Amino acid sequence: AVEGKGRRLRCISSFRRIHMENMLKRTRAEDVENVKIGEMIKIQGWVERIRDFGNVSFGVVRDSSGYVQVTWARNEALLQEKEKNYEEFRGIPMESVVSITGSLQNRPEKEKNPKQKNGEVELVVSNMEILNLCRENLPLSIHSQDIESHEQTRLKYRYLDLRRRKMQKILAFRSSISHCIRSFLISRGFMDVETPTLFKPTPEGAREFIVPTQTPGKYFALPQSPQQCKQLLMAAGVEKYFQFARCYRNEPLRSDRQPEFTQIDLEMAFSDEETVIQVIEDMFLEISDKIQVSLEFPFRRLSYNDAIHRYGTDKPDLRYGMEIADILPYCEEDDIFVHALNLKGLGKALSRKEVEILKKTIVEQFPEAKSAYLIKVKEDGKWKGPQFLSEHRKQELETNIDLKYGDLMVIMSGINKEKVLQILGSFRTHGARKSQEIGILEFKGKFSPAWICNFPLFEFDGDTIQSVH
C-alpha cells in the first residue's frame, strides 16, 4: 500500500512539473540576462552546436536575438522517459528546431566568458521537445560568414542563407534605418501614403513589366516610380507625402541595376530646392547619429556639367581624387577633345602585362576613342610611353594633374567629348578599386555624399530626344 501510494505521489509530482513546463512562456535569448539564477525558463530556437562528453553534453541554442548555452548532465536521477530525451539531445542534427525547459544557473568560473552575451550563465536542461528535426547534411553552411561565395547555392536555399548571423544583422539594420526614416518624416509633417502597384503604362526612361488581365487586350504595368500618383496627391491637398515605394524596371541586369528595388519617395507642395535639400540633409543627420557614421554637413554641391567634366559621371565617388583634366591646351590638335586621368600609384604597382591588358581593354571596349595612351612615370621623372609633348609642355601638365613617379596617366581623345569623359570616368572607378586592393588608396567605410544640381531634363540620342534621368 505504501509503495502504491509512493508511485501515485511521484506520478502527481511528475504531472505537475510537466504541466508547469508547458505553461511557461518563452524567454528570448536577449532577455535571459533579466532572469534570476535558479528560475525555470523555456527557450525555443535552432540548435547551433552540440558537444558530447559522455556523462554531460553542452549545446548552444540560437534565436533571432542571440544565443544561450544549454547543459544536460546524465545522472541516476534521470527518469526513464528523460533517458530517451537525453539521447535525442546528444544526437540531434544541427539546425533542428527545439523547445528546451530548464533552470538558469551560473557557469563554472573557468567556463565563464564575460565578453559574450549570456556568457556567464547556462540553462540546465530538464526537458527538450524537438519541434522540427533537420536533415544531417545541409547544402549550405549556416555558420560560414563568407556570404560572397556560392551565390547560386545561397539563392536556391535562401531560407538557409538568411539564417547566417551576418545576413540577420543586415536585415535588422535595414529595419532600424527604415523605422528611423519613417519616424523622422512623420515628425516633419509628412504623410505615409501607399500608392497602387498595378497602374497604367507611362512613357518614362525604362521599359515596364506588363501584367495581363482576364479581359483580352487589357493589361496593367508595374510602375517605374509613383510619379503620377504623388502628383495626384499634391493636387488633392496632401502637402507632404512619402512612402517606401517598390519600383520595377524591365531592363538588362547590371551590378548596380536589378528589376525591382525600394526607394524613399517623397513630395512637398509649396517648396523650393533649398527646402527639399534641407529636409533630406536633416534626415541623413538623423540616420548618421543613429548608426554612428560621420558625415560632413552641409553636403557638397556640384553642377551636372562640373561632375561630368571632372569625374566622367553624374554619380561621382568623391571619397578619392583622381579628377579628369582637359589637356587640349597642351596639344597641337584642335579638332578633337583630349582628356587625361592620373591613376595615382598604379604605374608602379601594375606589371607591364597588366598595363597591356588595360590598354587592350580600352581599344576593344571603347572603339569610339580616336586614340588612347597609357604613360608611366619612371623614377627619373621621364615618361614611359608615347612622346608627343615638348619638355616644357610635359612639366606644365605634370604640375596641373600632380603627375609623379609611380603614377599611370591615361590619355584619351575623340570627337565625342561626352563619350571620352564617360570612358575615363569608368577607368577612374576601376583604377580606384585596384588602388584600394593593393593598398595605395583606402576609402572603404568612408562616405562623401553630394548634391548634383542643374540636371538637364533631356539629351539628344541621334535624332531623338530622351530623358536624362
Short mmCIF file of C-alpha atoms in Angstrom, two decimals:
data_model
loop_
_atom_site.label_atom_id
_atom_site.label_comp_id
_atom_site.label_asym_id
_atom_site.label_seq_id
_atom_site.Cartn_x
_atom_site.Cartn_y
_atom_site.Cartn_z
CA ALA A 1 0.00 0.00 0.00
CA VAL A 2 2.83 2.34 0.91
CA GLU A 3 4.64 1.54 -2.35
CA GLY A 4 1.48 2.21 -4.39
CA LYS A 5 0.98 5.49 -2.60
CA GLY A 6 4.57 6.48 -3.38
CA ARG A 7 4.10 5.75 -7.08
CA ARG A 8 0.93 7.87 -7.09
CA LEU A 9 2.78 10.78 -5.44
CA ARG A 10 5.61 10.54 -7.97
CA CYS A 11 3.09 10.48 -10.83
CA ILE A 12 1.29 13.52 -9.42
CA SER A 13 4.59 15.34 -8.93
CA SER A 14 5.70 14.47 -12.47
CA PHE A 15 2.34 15.60 -13.86
CA ARG A 16 2.58 18.93 -12.03
CA ARG A 17 6.17 19.50 -13.25
CA ILE A 18 5.26 18.73 -16.88
CA HIS A 19 2.19 20.95 -16.59
CA MET A 20 4.29 23.80 -15.23
CA GLU A 21 6.87 23.34 -18.02
CA ASN A 22 4.13 23.52 -20.62
CA MET A 23 2.67 26.63 -19.01
CA LEU A 24 5.99 28.51 -19.11
CA LYS A 25 6.15 31.39 -21.55
CA ARG A 26 9.02 31.53 -24.00
CA THR A 27 12.09 33.55 -22.98
CA ARG A 28 14.11 35.10 -25.79
CA ALA A 29 17.91 34.92 -25.66
CA GLU A 30 18.23 38.68 -25.26
CA ASP A 31 16.00 38.54 -22.13
CA VAL A 32 17.95 35.80 -20.33
CA GLU A 33 20.10 38.42 -18.56
CA ASN A 34 16.96 39.60 -16.74
CA VAL A 35 16.18 36.13 -15.37
CA LYS A 36 17.15 35.25 -11.77
CA ILE A 37 19.54 32.38 -11.13
CA GLY A 38 17.62 29.19 -10.36
CA GLU A 39 14.47 30.30 -12.18
CA MET A 40 12.78 27.92 -14.63
CA ILE A 41 12.54 29.22 -18.19
CA LYS A 42 11.74 27.94 -21.66
CA ILE A 43 13.82 28.81 -24.73
CA GLN A 44 12.98 27.96 -28.32
CA GLY A 45 15.20 28.18 -31.38
CA TRP A 46 17.73 26.44 -33.60
CA VAL A 47 20.47 24.11 -32.39
CA GLU A 48 23.75 25.85 -33.19
CA ARG A 49 26.08 23.10 -31.96
CA ILE A 50 26.33 20.13 -29.57
CA ARG A 51 29.41 18.89 -27.70
CA ASP A 52 29.07 15.48 -26.06
CA PHE A 53 31.42 14.38 -23.27
CA GLY A 54 29.69 11.15 -22.28
CA ASN A 55 28.11 11.99 -18.93
CA VAL A 56 27.45 15.59 -19.83
CA SER A 57 26.51 17.33 -23.07
CA PHE A 58 26.70 21.02 -23.93
CA GLY A 59 24.78 22.79 -26.64
CA VAL A 60 24.07 26.28 -27.97
CA VAL A 61 20.55 27.27 -28.97
CA ARG A 62 20.10 30.29 -31.20
CA ASP A 63 17.13 32.54 -31.83
CA SER A 64 16.92 35.85 -33.69
CA SER A 65 18.03 37.79 -30.60
CA GLY A 66 21.08 35.82 -29.51
CA TYR A 67 22.50 32.59 -28.05
CA VAL A 68 22.08 30.52 -24.89
CA GLN A 69 24.31 27.68 -23.73
CA VAL A 70 22.41 24.62 -22.53
CA THR A 71 23.80 21.80 -20.40
CA TRP A 72 22.41 18.34 -19.77
CA ALA A 73 24.17 16.05 -17.31
CA ARG A 74 23.47 12.33 -17.20
CA ASN A 75 22.89 11.08 -13.67
CA GLU A 76 20.98 8.41 -11.77
CA ALA A 77 18.14 10.81 -11.09
CA LEU A 78 17.18 10.85 -14.76
CA LEU A 79 13.83 9.21 -15.19
CA GLN A 80 13.39 6.56 -17.84
CA GLU A 81 11.49 8.84 -20.20
CA LYS A 82 14.19 11.52 -19.80
CA GLU A 83 16.91 9.00 -20.68
CA LYS A 84 15.45 8.76 -24.18
CA ASN A 85 15.13 12.53 -24.28
CA TYR A 86 18.78 12.86 -23.29
CA GLU A 87 19.92 10.51 -26.07
CA GLU A 88 17.93 12.59 -28.56
CA PHE A 89 19.68 15.70 -27.29
CA ARG A 90 23.13 14.15 -27.77
CA GLY A 91 22.49 13.10 -31.35
CA ILE A 92 20.24 15.87 -32.63
CA PRO A 93 21.34 17.29 -36.04
CA MET A 94 22.46 20.92 -36.18
CA GLU A 95 19.79 23.47 -37.16
CA SER A 96 16.98 21.36 -35.70
CA VAL A 97 14.27 23.46 -34.04
CA VAL A 98 13.80 22.71 -30.33
CA SER A 99 11.93 23.85 -27.25
CA ILE A 100 14.04 23.44 -24.09
CA THR A 101 12.95 23.91 -20.49
CA GLY A 102 15.35 24.16 -17.59
CA SER A 103 16.74 26.22 -14.72
CA LEU A 104 19.17 29.07 -15.29
CA GLN A 105 22.47 28.55 -13.45
CA ASN A 106 25.87 30.20 -13.26
CA ARG A 107 28.58 28.55 -15.33
CA PRO A 108 31.67 27.22 -13.56
CA GLU A 109 34.21 30.04 -13.09
CA LYS A 110 36.68 28.66 -15.64
CA GLU A 111 33.95 28.46 -18.31
CA LYS A 112 32.58 31.99 -17.89
CA ASN A 113 33.00 34.42 -20.79
CA PRO A 114 32.07 37.97 -19.65
CA LYS A 115 32.71 39.38 -23.15
CA GLN A 116 29.91 37.26 -24.59
CA LYS A 117 26.21 37.95 -24.19
CA ASN A 118 24.86 35.35 -21.71
CA GLY A 119 28.45 34.16 -21.38
CA GLU A 120 28.30 33.71 -17.61
CA VAL A 121 25.14 31.59 -17.37
CA GLU A 122 23.79 28.36 -18.81
CA LEU A 123 20.45 26.60 -18.94
CA VAL A 124 20.45 23.24 -17.14
CA VAL A 125 18.01 21.16 -19.18
CA SER A 126 15.11 19.35 -17.59
CA ASN A 127 13.11 18.68 -20.75
CA MET A 128 13.51 19.02 -24.51
CA GLU A 129 10.93 18.86 -27.26
CA ILE A 130 12.00 18.57 -30.90
CA LEU A 131 9.75 20.86 -32.92
CA ASN A 132 11.36 20.20 -36.29
CA LEU A 133 14.15 17.72 -36.99
CA CYS A 134 16.74 18.89 -39.53
CA ARG A 135 18.41 16.59 -42.02
CA GLU A 136 22.06 15.74 -41.50
CA ASN A 137 23.99 17.34 -44.39
CA LEU A 138 22.72 20.77 -45.34
CA PRO A 139 23.59 22.14 -48.81
CA LEU A 140 24.79 25.37 -47.22
CA SER A 141 26.94 26.09 -44.18
CA ILE A 142 24.96 28.29 -41.79
CA HIS A 143 27.99 29.15 -39.69
CA SER A 144 30.28 30.29 -42.50
CA GLN A 145 30.45 34.08 -42.60
CA ASP A 146 31.71 34.15 -46.20
CA ILE A 147 28.48 35.44 -47.72
CA GLU A 148 30.12 36.33 -51.04
CA SER A 149 30.77 32.75 -52.20
CA HIS A 150 28.45 30.15 -53.74
CA GLU A 151 25.87 32.73 -54.75
CA GLN A 152 23.74 30.31 -56.77
CA THR A 153 23.54 27.93 -53.82
CA ARG A 154 22.70 30.79 -51.48
CA LEU A 155 19.86 31.96 -53.71
CA LYS A 156 18.49 28.43 -54.14
CA TYR A 157 18.43 27.86 -50.39
CA ARG A 158 17.61 31.41 -49.39
CA TYR A 159 15.86 30.37 -46.17
CA LEU A 160 19.14 28.82 -45.01
CA ASP A 161 21.27 31.72 -46.22
CA LEU A 162 19.17 34.20 -44.23
CA ARG A 163 19.90 32.28 -41.02
CA ARG A 164 23.53 33.42 -41.13
CA ARG A 165 24.47 35.86 -38.42
CA LYS A 166 25.70 38.45 -40.89
CA MET A 167 22.54 38.26 -43.01
CA GLN A 168 20.39 38.58 -39.87
CA LYS A 169 22.33 41.71 -38.92
CA ILE A 170 21.82 43.17 -42.40
CA LEU A 171 18.04 42.63 -42.18
CA ALA A 172 17.90 44.10 -38.67
CA PHE A 173 20.00 47.08 -39.77
CA ARG A 174 17.71 47.82 -42.72
CA SER A 175 14.66 47.55 -40.46
CA SER A 176 16.09 50.01 -37.91
CA ILE A 177 17.02 52.52 -40.63
CA SER A 178 13.53 52.27 -42.16
CA HIS A 179 11.99 52.93 -38.76
CA CYS A 180 14.31 55.90 -38.22
CA ILE A 181 13.41 57.45 -41.59
CA ARG A 182 9.68 56.88 -41.16
CA SER A 183 9.70 58.42 -37.66
CA PHE A 184 11.68 61.44 -38.87
CA LEU A 185 9.46 62.20 -41.85
CA ILE A 186 6.24 61.80 -39.85
CA SER A 187 7.67 64.18 -37.22
CA ARG A 188 8.17 66.72 -40.04
CA GLY A 189 4.52 66.54 -41.06
CA PHE A 190 4.82 64.02 -43.92
CA MET A 191 2.01 61.54 -44.53
CA ASP A 192 2.82 57.91 -45.35
CA VAL A 193 0.57 57.05 -48.33
CA GLU A 194 0.66 53.75 -50.21
CA THR A 195 0.08 54.08 -53.96
CA PRO A 196 -1.07 51.33 -56.39
CA THR A 197 1.40 48.76 -57.71
CA LEU A 198 -0.78 47.92 -60.72
CA PHE A 199 -1.01 51.04 -62.87
CA LYS A 200 -1.34 52.24 -66.44
CA PRO A 201 1.75 52.28 -68.70
CA THR A 202 3.55 55.62 -68.73
CA PRO A 203 6.28 56.86 -71.10
CA GLU A 204 9.41 57.09 -68.95
CA GLY A 205 13.08 56.22 -69.33
CA ALA A 206 12.88 52.44 -68.81
CA ARG A 207 10.73 49.62 -70.17
CA GLU A 208 7.93 48.37 -67.94
CA PHE A 209 6.77 44.95 -66.81
CA ILE A 210 3.33 44.08 -68.19
CA VAL A 211 0.71 42.26 -66.12
CA PRO A 212 -2.06 40.64 -68.22
CA THR A 213 -5.70 40.64 -67.09
CA GLN A 214 -8.70 38.40 -67.75
CA THR A 215 -10.01 40.97 -70.25
CA PRO A 216 -8.48 40.35 -73.70
CA GLY A 217 -6.27 43.23 -74.83
CA LYS A 218 -6.23 44.84 -71.38
CA TYR A 219 -3.23 44.83 -69.08
CA PHE A 220 -1.55 46.67 -66.23
CA ALA A 221 2.04 47.86 -65.90
CA LEU A 222 4.22 47.72 -62.81
CA PRO A 223 5.25 51.35 -62.14
CA GLN A 224 8.83 52.51 -62.52
CA SER A 225 8.09 55.08 -59.81
CA PRO A 226 4.94 56.58 -58.21
CA GLN A 227 5.40 59.81 -60.19
CA GLN A 228 1.82 60.32 -61.38
CA CYS A 229 0.31 59.10 -58.11
CA LYS A 230 2.23 61.56 -55.97
CA GLN A 231 1.34 64.39 -58.32
CA LEU A 232 -2.32 63.43 -57.82
CA LEU A 233 -1.76 63.57 -54.06
CA MET A 234 -0.31 67.09 -54.35
CA ALA A 235 -3.35 68.17 -56.37
CA ALA A 236 -5.58 66.51 -53.75
CA GLY A 237 -4.13 68.66 -50.97
CA VAL A 238 -1.71 66.17 -49.39
CA GLU A 239 1.06 68.73 -48.99
CA LYS A 240 3.75 66.37 -47.67
CA TYR A 241 3.80 62.77 -48.83
CA PHE A 242 6.25 59.88 -48.58
CA GLN A 243 6.40 56.13 -48.91
CA PHE A 244 8.89 53.28 -49.23
CA ALA A 245 7.93 52.63 -52.83
CA ARG A 246 8.57 49.41 -54.74
CA CYS A 247 9.74 50.23 -58.26
CA TYR A 248 10.08 47.94 -61.28
CA ARG A 249 12.19 48.38 -64.41
CA ASN A 250 12.35 45.83 -67.21
CA GLU A 251 15.98 46.38 -68.19
CA PRO A 252 19.13 44.25 -68.59
CA LEU A 253 20.73 43.46 -65.23
CA ARG A 254 23.97 45.16 -64.16
CA SER A 255 25.95 45.32 -60.93
CA ASP A 256 24.02 48.46 -59.94
CA ARG A 257 20.66 47.58 -61.51
CA GLN A 258 18.02 44.99 -60.72
CA PRO A 259 14.42 44.53 -61.90
CA GLU A 260 12.84 45.65 -58.60
CA PHE A 261 14.03 47.88 -55.79
CA THR A 262 12.77 50.12 -53.00
CA GLN A 263 13.19 53.87 -52.98
CA ILE A 264 12.28 56.54 -50.44
CA ASP A 265 9.78 58.54 -52.43
CA LEU A 266 8.63 61.93 -51.15
CA GLU A 267 6.98 65.07 -52.47
CA MET A 268 6.28 68.50 -50.98
CA ALA A 269 3.94 71.26 -52.08
CA PHE A 270 4.81 74.96 -51.75
CA SER A 271 8.54 74.24 -51.52
CA ASP A 272 11.71 75.13 -53.35
CA GLU A 273 15.09 73.48 -53.99
CA GLU A 274 16.62 74.69 -50.73
CA THR A 275 13.68 73.34 -48.68
CA VAL A 276 14.00 69.91 -50.25
CA ILE A 277 17.77 69.84 -49.71
CA GLN A 278 17.39 70.88 -46.07
CA VAL A 279 14.83 68.16 -45.31
CA ILE A 280 16.98 65.44 -46.89
CA GLU A 281 20.15 66.57 -45.12
CA ASP A 282 18.31 66.71 -41.78
CA MET A 283 17.08 63.16 -42.44
CA PHE A 284 20.63 61.96 -43.12
CA LEU A 285 21.82 63.72 -39.98
CA GLU A 286 19.23 61.71 -38.01
CA ILE A 287 20.37 58.47 -39.67
CA SER A 288 24.09 59.17 -39.17
CA ASP A 289 23.53 59.81 -35.46
CA LYS A 290 21.67 56.52 -35.12
CA ILE A 291 24.26 54.36 -36.87
CA GLN A 292 27.23 56.45 -35.67
CA VAL A 293 28.60 57.32 -39.10
CA SER A 294 30.46 60.56 -39.63
CA LEU A 295 29.12 62.76 -42.44
CA GLU A 296 30.10 66.30 -43.37
CA PHE A 297 27.19 68.75 -43.36
CA PRO A 298 26.10 70.52 -45.44
CA PHE A 299 26.67 68.13 -48.33
CA ARG A 300 28.88 69.20 -51.20
CA ARG A 301 27.16 70.59 -54.27
CA LEU A 302 28.31 70.02 -57.84
CA SER A 303 26.65 71.10 -61.03
CA TYR A 304 25.86 68.37 -63.55
CA ASN A 305 28.39 69.76 -66.03
CA ASP A 306 31.05 70.00 -63.33
CA ALA A 307 30.51 66.36 -62.29
CA ILE A 308 30.70 65.12 -65.88
CA HIS A 309 33.82 67.12 -66.75
CA ARG A 310 35.73 66.31 -63.54
CA TYR A 311 34.61 62.73 -62.89
CA GLY A 312 33.02 61.44 -66.11
CA THR A 313 29.70 60.54 -64.44
CA ASP A 314 26.64 62.15 -62.86
CA LYS A 315 27.11 59.99 -59.71
CA PRO A 316 30.80 60.51 -58.85
CA ASP A 317 32.56 58.79 -55.96
CA LEU A 318 34.12 61.70 -54.10
CA ARG A 319 35.98 59.65 -51.48
CA TYR A 320 39.16 59.97 -53.52
CA GLY A 321 40.63 62.44 -56.02
CA MET A 322 41.72 61.29 -59.48
CA GLU A 323 39.95 64.07 -61.36
CA ILE A 324 39.83 64.15 -65.16
CA ALA A 325 41.78 67.01 -66.73
CA ASP A 326 41.24 68.75 -70.06
CA ILE A 327 44.69 68.74 -71.68
CA LEU A 328 43.71 70.04 -75.11
CA PRO A 329 45.63 73.32 -74.45
CA TYR A 330 48.82 71.25 -74.21
CA CYS A 331 48.24 69.54 -77.57
CA GLU A 332 48.54 70.78 -81.13
CA GLU A 333 45.29 69.27 -82.38
CA ASP A 334 42.21 71.46 -82.14
CA ASP A 335 39.53 69.40 -83.89
CA ILE A 336 39.14 66.79 -81.14
CA PHE A 337 38.73 66.60 -77.38
CA VAL A 338 41.70 65.38 -75.31
CA HIS A 339 41.47 64.49 -71.62
CA ALA A 340 43.80 62.83 -69.13
CA LEU A 341 43.34 60.84 -65.92
CA ASN A 342 46.09 60.31 -63.36
CA LEU A 343 45.75 56.88 -61.70
CA LYS A 344 47.88 57.56 -58.63
CA GLY A 345 50.47 54.89 -57.87
CA LEU A 346 49.27 52.36 -60.41
CA GLY A 347 52.23 52.89 -62.75
CA LYS A 348 54.50 51.39 -60.14
CA ALA A 349 52.01 48.80 -58.87
CA LEU A 350 50.86 47.32 -62.20
CA SER A 351 53.08 44.99 -64.19
CA ARG A 352 53.80 45.53 -67.87
CA LYS A 353 51.39 42.72 -68.72
CA GLU A 354 48.60 44.31 -66.66
CA VAL A 355 49.15 47.66 -68.37
CA GLU A 356 48.95 45.97 -71.79
CA ILE A 357 45.69 44.26 -70.78
CA LEU A 358 44.31 47.63 -69.67
CA LYS A 359 45.25 49.22 -73.00
CA LYS A 360 43.73 46.30 -74.92
CA THR A 361 40.50 46.74 -72.94
CA ILE A 362 40.32 50.39 -73.96
CA VAL A 363 40.79 49.55 -77.63
CA GLU A 364 38.29 46.66 -77.66
CA GLN A 365 35.52 48.05 -75.46
CA PHE A 366 35.70 51.71 -76.45
CA PRO A 367 36.19 51.91 -80.22
CA GLU A 368 34.75 55.47 -80.13
CA ALA A 369 38.05 56.77 -78.78
CA LYS A 370 40.20 58.18 -81.58
CA SER A 371 43.39 57.42 -79.65
CA ALA A 372 44.38 56.19 -76.20
CA TYR A 373 47.74 56.32 -74.45
CA LEU A 374 48.97 54.81 -71.19
CA ILE A 375 52.04 56.54 -69.80
CA LYS A 376 54.08 55.52 -66.76
CA VAL A 377 56.27 57.98 -64.87
CA LYS A 378 59.67 56.41 -64.20
CA GLU A 379 61.90 57.01 -61.19
CA ASP A 380 63.99 59.56 -63.09
CA GLY A 381 60.84 61.51 -63.94
CA LYS A 382 60.78 60.50 -67.59
CA TRP A 383 57.67 59.19 -69.31
CA LYS A 384 57.48 55.58 -70.42
CA GLY A 385 55.12 55.62 -73.37
CA PRO A 386 54.30 57.71 -76.44
CA GLN A 387 56.21 61.00 -76.62
CA PHE A 388 54.05 63.72 -78.17
CA LEU A 389 54.67 66.79 -75.96
CA SER A 390 57.67 69.07 -75.58
CA GLU A 391 59.56 69.05 -72.26
CA HIS A 392 58.06 72.43 -71.34
CA ARG A 393 54.54 71.18 -72.00
CA LYS A 394 55.25 67.99 -70.04
CA GLN A 395 56.26 69.97 -66.98
CA GLU A 396 53.15 72.12 -67.19
CA LEU A 397 50.93 69.03 -67.49
CA GLU A 398 52.70 67.24 -64.61
CA THR A 399 52.06 70.24 -62.36
CA ASN A 400 48.42 70.52 -63.48
CA ILE A 401 47.44 66.90 -62.73
CA ASP A 402 50.00 66.21 -59.96
CA LEU A 403 51.85 63.59 -62.00
CA LYS A 404 54.72 61.96 -60.10
CA TYR A 405 56.93 58.89 -60.04
CA GLY A 406 54.87 55.69 -59.93
CA ASP A 407 51.71 57.20 -61.47
CA LEU A 408 49.92 55.92 -64.54
CA MET A 409 48.38 58.52 -66.85
CA VAL A 410 45.58 57.58 -69.23
CA ILE A 411 45.14 59.99 -72.14
CA MET A 412 42.16 59.68 -74.47
CA SER A 413 40.94 61.72 -77.40
CA GLY A 414 37.89 61.65 -79.64
CA ILE A 415 35.37 63.77 -81.49
CA ASN A 416 32.62 62.96 -78.96
CA LYS A 417 33.55 64.78 -75.75
CA GLU A 418 30.84 63.14 -73.60
CA LYS A 419 31.97 59.68 -74.67
CA VAL A 420 35.63 60.41 -73.88
CA LEU A 421 34.67 61.66 -70.42
CA GLN A 422 32.41 58.66 -69.83
CA ILE A 423 35.21 56.22 -70.70
CA LEU A 424 37.69 57.99 -68.43
CA GLY A 425 35.06 58.04 -65.67
CA SER A 426 34.80 54.24 -65.92
CA PHE A 427 38.57 53.89 -65.71
CA ARG A 428 38.65 56.25 -62.73
CA THR A 429 36.33 53.89 -60.82
CA HIS A 430 38.25 50.80 -61.96
CA GLY A 431 41.61 52.39 -61.06
CA ALA A 432 40.41 53.42 -57.60
CA ARG A 433 39.23 49.89 -56.83
CA LYS A 434 42.55 48.47 -57.98
CA SER A 435 44.41 51.04 -55.86
CA GLN A 436 42.37 50.03 -52.84
CA GLU A 437 43.07 46.33 -53.42
CA ILE A 438 46.82 46.87 -53.37
CA GLY A 439 46.77 49.37 -50.51
CA ILE A 440 47.50 52.63 -52.33
CA LEU A 441 44.08 54.13 -51.53
CA GLU A 442 41.88 53.47 -48.53
CA PHE A 443 38.29 54.66 -48.74
CA LYS A 444 36.23 51.63 -47.70
CA GLY A 445 33.75 52.55 -44.98
CA LYS A 446 34.00 56.28 -45.77
CA PHE A 447 31.12 58.38 -47.06
CA SER A 448 31.13 61.55 -49.13
CA PRO A 449 27.57 62.42 -50.27
CA ALA A 450 26.97 65.28 -52.67
CA TRP A 451 24.15 67.02 -54.49
CA ILE A 452 24.33 67.05 -58.29
CA CYS A 453 22.45 70.23 -59.26
CA ASN A 454 21.23 71.78 -62.51
CA PHE A 455 20.45 68.40 -64.05
CA PRO A 456 19.40 68.63 -67.72
CA LEU A 457 15.92 67.30 -68.43
CA PHE A 458 16.60 65.83 -71.89
CA GLU A 459 19.50 64.89 -74.14
CA PHE A 460 19.89 64.02 -77.83
CA ASP A 461 20.33 60.38 -78.78
CA GLY A 462 20.93 60.56 -82.51
CA ASP A 463 17.85 62.19 -83.97
CA THR A 464 15.67 61.55 -80.92
CA ILE A 465 15.34 63.21 -77.52
CA GLN A 466 15.36 61.11 -74.38
CA SER A 467 15.14 61.75 -70.66
CA VAL A 468 18.49 62.20 -68.90
CA HIS A 469 17.32 60.91 -65.52
#
